[in-house]
Amino acid sequence: MRPVDLAREHGLSAQAIRNYDEAGILPETERSASGHRRYTPVHAQALRAFLALRRGHGHQQAMEIMCAINEGRVESAYRLIDATHLALVAERGTRTDVASALTALSGTAPAGLRGEPLTVGELARRLGVHPATLRTWESHDIVRPDRDPVTGYRRYGADCVRDAQIARELRRGGYPLPQVARFLDALREAGGAEPLRVFLDSWQDRLTSRARALLAGAAQLDGYLTLLDRE
């Protein structure tokens, strides 16, 4: 088979196939007398495995898995696969923790907040973060403290403390600051329940999709390993 024959199945360019070959994603390729690459069904399955792995593991990790297998380092490939599954398990746990925290925090004032609003230092201690973190969140419109009219110091009331607590949980879940800001905007505008449900459902959908992608990648990789065993 020619590069274009492999490319056609997946809507790729022939140059992409050559690039994958040179990166070590495909097994060693024989050349014709004129120097053209000659691909076999084993190469075709290697390409299917890589593209399937990429959906669950990402491009770099999928490439490292394929390169390890093609270099005979199968145990290294398995360790890379295990690492992705462990990360997914950890993210599932994080989502559960975030869901519990957000459900408790989204519609109610923070427990234990009495009297005067908190200062930046008091809130930082409550959350276990550095005061500079709160200022960074403010610059992204995640928290919106008032200012003391006399001193100009920041004052964090009940709603602001709640937003900061939610931001902390989302950041622990690995969410970037712009996404945290967008979520809190939706939470404020819709009153809490609906954006919370959509956010958590969307996160669960991503976890489910990635788990399915990992299964699909494993199936294609098993097919590739089976062909290598026969070779």
Short mmCIF file of C-alpha atoms in Angstrom, two decimals:
data_model
loop_
_atom_site.label_atom_id
_atom_site.label_comp_id
_atom_site.label_asym_id
_atom_site.label_seq_id
_atom_site.Cartn_x
_atom_site.Cartn_y
_atom_site.Cartn_z
CA MET A 1 0.00 0.00 0.00
CA ARG A 2 1.02 3.60 -0.64
CA PRO A 3 0.78 6.49 1.86
CA VAL A 4 -2.32 7.71 0.06
CA ASP A 5 -3.98 4.32 0.57
CA LEU A 6 -3.58 4.57 4.34
CA ALA A 7 -4.57 8.23 4.34
CA ARG A 8 -7.80 7.75 2.40
CA GLU A 9 -9.43 5.59 5.10
CA HIS A 10 -9.19 8.40 7.65
CA GLY A 11 -9.47 11.49 5.48
CA LEU A 12 -5.81 12.36 6.03
CA SER A 13 -3.14 13.60 3.67
CA ALA A 14 -0.37 11.40 2.38
CA GLN A 15 2.08 13.78 4.03
CA ALA A 16 0.45 13.15 7.40
CA ILE A 17 1.11 9.43 6.94
CA ARG A 18 4.76 10.15 6.14
CA ASN A 19 5.00 12.33 9.24
CA TYR A 20 3.55 9.57 11.42
CA ASP A 21 5.98 7.13 9.88
CA GLU A 22 8.98 9.35 10.60
CA ALA A 23 7.75 9.95 14.17
CA GLY A 24 7.81 6.20 14.88
CA ILE A 25 4.05 5.87 15.19
CA LEU A 26 4.04 3.26 12.42
CA PRO A 27 6.28 0.19 12.49
CA GLU A 28 9.40 0.05 10.35
CA THR A 29 8.55 0.43 6.68
CA GLU A 30 10.14 -1.33 3.75
CA ARG A 31 11.13 0.66 0.67
CA SER A 32 10.84 -0.22 -2.96
CA ALA A 33 13.85 -0.09 -5.26
CA SER A 34 12.83 3.44 -6.18
CA GLY A 35 12.66 4.46 -2.51
CA HIS A 36 8.87 4.53 -2.09
CA ARG A 37 7.39 3.38 1.19
CA ARG A 38 5.52 0.07 1.16
CA TYR A 39 2.77 -0.27 3.75
CA THR A 40 1.02 -3.46 4.85
CA PRO A 41 -2.16 -4.28 6.79
CA VAL A 42 -0.01 -4.11 9.94
CA HIS A 43 0.76 -0.46 9.22
CA ALA A 44 -2.91 0.19 8.51
CA GLN A 45 -3.85 -1.25 11.91
CA ALA A 46 -1.09 0.73 13.61
CA LEU A 47 -2.58 3.90 12.18
CA ARG A 48 -6.08 2.92 13.35
CA ALA A 49 -4.70 2.22 16.82
CA PHE A 50 -2.90 5.55 17.02
CA LEU A 51 -5.89 7.60 15.88
CA ALA A 52 -8.16 5.76 18.33
CA LEU A 53 -5.67 6.15 21.18
CA ARG A 54 -5.33 9.84 20.43
CA ARG A 55 -8.99 10.48 21.22
CA GLY A 56 -8.59 9.20 24.76
CA HIS A 57 -4.94 9.83 25.59
CA GLY A 58 -4.16 12.92 23.57
CA HIS A 59 -1.71 13.23 20.69
CA GLN A 60 1.56 13.20 22.63
CA GLN A 61 0.64 10.29 24.90
CA ALA A 62 -0.73 8.25 22.00
CA MET A 63 2.46 8.84 20.04
CA GLU A 64 4.60 7.75 23.01
CA ILE A 65 2.52 4.58 23.41
CA MET A 66 2.90 3.64 19.75
CA CYS A 67 6.61 4.44 19.69
CA ALA A 68 7.19 2.32 22.79
CA ILE A 69 5.40 -0.65 21.21
CA ASN A 70 7.23 -0.28 17.91
CA GLU A 71 10.54 -0.17 19.76
CA GLY A 72 9.71 -3.34 21.69
CA ARG A 73 9.09 -1.51 25.00
CA VAL A 74 5.64 -2.94 25.52
CA GLU A 75 5.72 -2.62 29.32
CA SER A 76 6.50 1.08 28.96
CA ALA A 77 3.47 1.41 26.72
CA TYR A 78 1.28 -0.31 29.31
CA ARG A 79 2.54 2.03 32.01
CA LEU A 80 1.59 5.03 29.88
CA ILE A 81 -1.88 3.58 29.36
CA ASP A 82 -2.25 2.90 33.09
CA ALA A 83 -1.26 6.48 33.88
CA THR A 84 -4.11 7.83 31.77
CA HIS A 85 -6.63 5.55 33.45
CA LEU A 86 -5.37 6.59 36.88
CA ALA A 87 -5.75 10.24 35.91
CA LEU A 88 -9.31 9.57 34.80
CA VAL A 89 -10.10 7.86 38.10
CA ALA A 90 -8.66 10.85 39.94
CA GLU A 91 -10.75 13.26 37.87
CA ARG A 92 -13.89 11.27 38.62
CA GLY A 93 -13.14 11.65 42.30
CA THR A 94 -12.53 15.35 41.87
CA ARG A 95 -15.85 15.78 40.09
CA THR A 96 -17.62 14.02 42.93
CA ASP A 97 -15.94 16.31 45.46
CA VAL A 98 -16.70 19.41 43.40
CA ALA A 99 -20.32 18.32 42.91
CA SER A 100 -20.77 17.90 46.65
CA ALA A 101 -19.13 21.22 47.41
CA LEU A 102 -20.97 23.19 44.75
CA THR A 103 -24.32 21.70 45.63
CA ALA A 104 -23.79 22.77 49.21
CA LEU A 105 -22.41 26.20 48.38
CA SER A 106 -24.26 27.42 45.31
CA GLY A 107 -27.55 28.38 46.86
CA THR A 108 -26.69 29.28 50.42
CA ALA A 109 -24.60 31.77 52.29
CA PRO A 110 -21.34 30.33 53.63
CA ALA A 111 -21.73 28.72 57.00
CA GLY A 112 -20.15 30.50 59.92
CA LEU A 113 -20.01 33.95 58.32
CA ARG A 114 -21.32 36.36 60.92
CA GLY A 115 -20.97 40.05 61.53
CA GLU A 116 -18.64 42.16 59.43
CA PRO A 117 -17.37 41.06 56.00
CA LEU A 118 -14.02 39.32 55.88
CA THR A 119 -10.73 40.97 54.98
CA VAL A 120 -8.52 39.50 52.27
CA GLY A 121 -6.29 37.92 54.89
CA GLU A 122 -9.21 36.41 56.81
CA LEU A 123 -10.73 34.92 53.69
CA ALA A 124 -7.36 33.60 52.51
CA ARG A 125 -6.90 31.80 55.83
CA ARG A 126 -10.43 30.39 55.67
CA LEU A 127 -9.81 28.96 52.19
CA GLY A 128 -6.19 27.93 52.73
CA VAL A 129 -4.91 30.06 49.86
CA HIS A 130 -2.50 32.98 49.57
CA PRO A 131 -3.99 36.51 49.58
CA ALA A 132 -2.41 37.04 46.17
CA THR A 133 -4.61 34.23 44.85
CA LEU A 134 -7.73 36.16 45.83
CA ARG A 135 -6.40 39.25 44.07
CA THR A 136 -5.78 37.17 40.94
CA TRP A 137 -9.33 35.84 41.11
CA GLU A 138 -10.57 39.40 41.44
CA SER A 139 -8.67 40.41 38.31
CA HIS A 140 -10.55 37.64 36.46
CA ASP A 141 -13.90 38.83 37.89
CA ILE A 142 -14.27 35.60 39.86
CA VAL A 143 -14.70 37.39 43.18
CA ARG A 144 -16.09 40.91 43.49
CA PRO A 145 -15.25 42.36 46.89
CA ASP A 146 -16.53 45.71 48.07
CA ARG A 147 -14.17 48.43 49.25
CA ASP A 148 -14.25 50.09 52.64
CA PRO A 149 -15.19 53.71 51.86
CA VAL A 150 -12.70 55.02 54.43
CA THR A 151 -9.68 52.73 54.16
CA GLY A 152 -10.17 51.35 50.65
CA TYR A 153 -9.52 47.83 51.92
CA ARG A 154 -11.30 44.93 50.27
CA ARG A 155 -14.34 43.50 52.08
CA TYR A 156 -15.69 40.04 51.29
CA GLY A 157 -19.37 39.56 52.13
CA ALA A 158 -21.34 36.30 52.21
CA ASP A 159 -21.92 36.06 48.44
CA CYS A 160 -18.31 36.88 47.72
CA VAL A 161 -17.08 34.26 50.17
CA ARG A 162 -19.37 31.69 48.55
CA ASP A 163 -17.96 32.53 45.11
CA ALA A 164 -14.42 32.19 46.44
CA GLN A 165 -15.23 28.80 47.93
CA ILE A 166 -16.66 27.61 44.63
CA ALA A 167 -13.63 28.94 42.79
CA ARG A 168 -11.33 27.03 45.11
CA GLU A 169 -13.14 23.76 44.40
CA LEU A 170 -13.11 24.34 40.65
CA ARG A 171 -9.42 25.18 40.66
CA ARG A 172 -8.76 21.98 42.58
CA GLY A 173 -10.62 20.23 39.79
CA GLY A 174 -8.13 21.66 37.28
CA TYR A 175 -10.39 24.26 35.70
CA PRO A 176 -8.66 27.33 34.23
CA LEU A 177 -9.49 30.77 35.57
CA PRO A 178 -11.49 31.96 32.50
CA GLN A 179 -13.73 28.91 32.75
CA VAL A 180 -14.22 29.44 36.49
CA ALA A 181 -15.21 33.03 35.78
CA ARG A 182 -17.72 31.97 33.12
CA PHE A 183 -19.29 29.43 35.43
CA LEU A 184 -19.69 31.93 38.26
CA ASP A 185 -21.21 34.47 35.86
CA ALA A 186 -23.80 31.89 34.83
CA LEU A 187 -24.40 30.99 38.45
CA ARG A 188 -25.05 34.61 39.37
CA GLU A 189 -27.30 35.29 36.39
CA ALA A 190 -29.43 32.16 36.70
CA GLY A 191 -29.64 32.10 40.47
CA GLY A 192 -27.62 28.96 41.01
CA ALA A 193 -29.39 25.69 40.29
CA GLU A 194 -29.52 25.47 36.49
CA PRO A 195 -25.93 26.43 35.61
CA LEU A 196 -24.72 24.15 38.38
CA ARG A 197 -26.63 21.20 36.90
CA VAL A 198 -25.43 21.97 33.36
CA PHE A 199 -21.84 22.36 34.53
CA LEU A 200 -21.79 19.07 36.42
CA ASP A 201 -23.62 17.21 33.65
CA SER A 202 -21.19 18.53 31.06
CA TRP A 203 -18.23 17.42 33.17
CA GLN A 204 -19.76 13.95 33.56
CA ASP A 205 -20.37 13.75 29.82
CA ARG A 206 -16.71 14.55 29.16
CA LEU A 207 -15.61 11.84 31.57
CA THR A 208 -17.92 9.32 29.93
CA SER A 209 -16.78 10.26 26.44
CA ARG A 210 -13.15 9.92 27.41
CA ALA A 211 -13.76 6.54 29.03
CA ARG A 212 -15.43 5.32 25.83
CA ALA A 213 -12.53 6.70 23.78
CA LEU A 214 -10.07 4.83 25.97
CA LEU A 215 -12.00 1.61 25.44
CA ALA A 216 -12.06 2.16 21.67
CA GLY A 217 -8.34 2.87 21.68
CA ALA A 218 -7.63 -0.26 23.69
CA ALA A 219 -9.60 -2.38 21.21
CA GLN A 220 -7.68 -1.03 18.21
CA LEU A 221 -4.37 -1.37 20.03
CA ASP A 222 -5.16 -4.97 20.92
CA GLY A 223 -5.81 -5.61 17.23
CA TYR A 224 -2.42 -4.13 16.39
CA LEU A 225 -0.62 -6.18 19.05
CA THR A 226 -2.32 -9.33 17.77
CA LEU A 227 -0.99 -8.66 14.24
CA LEU A 228 2.50 -8.03 15.64
CA ASP A 229 2.37 -11.34 17.50
CA ARG A 230 1.50 -13.13 14.28
CA GLU A 231 4.34 -11.41 12.46
#
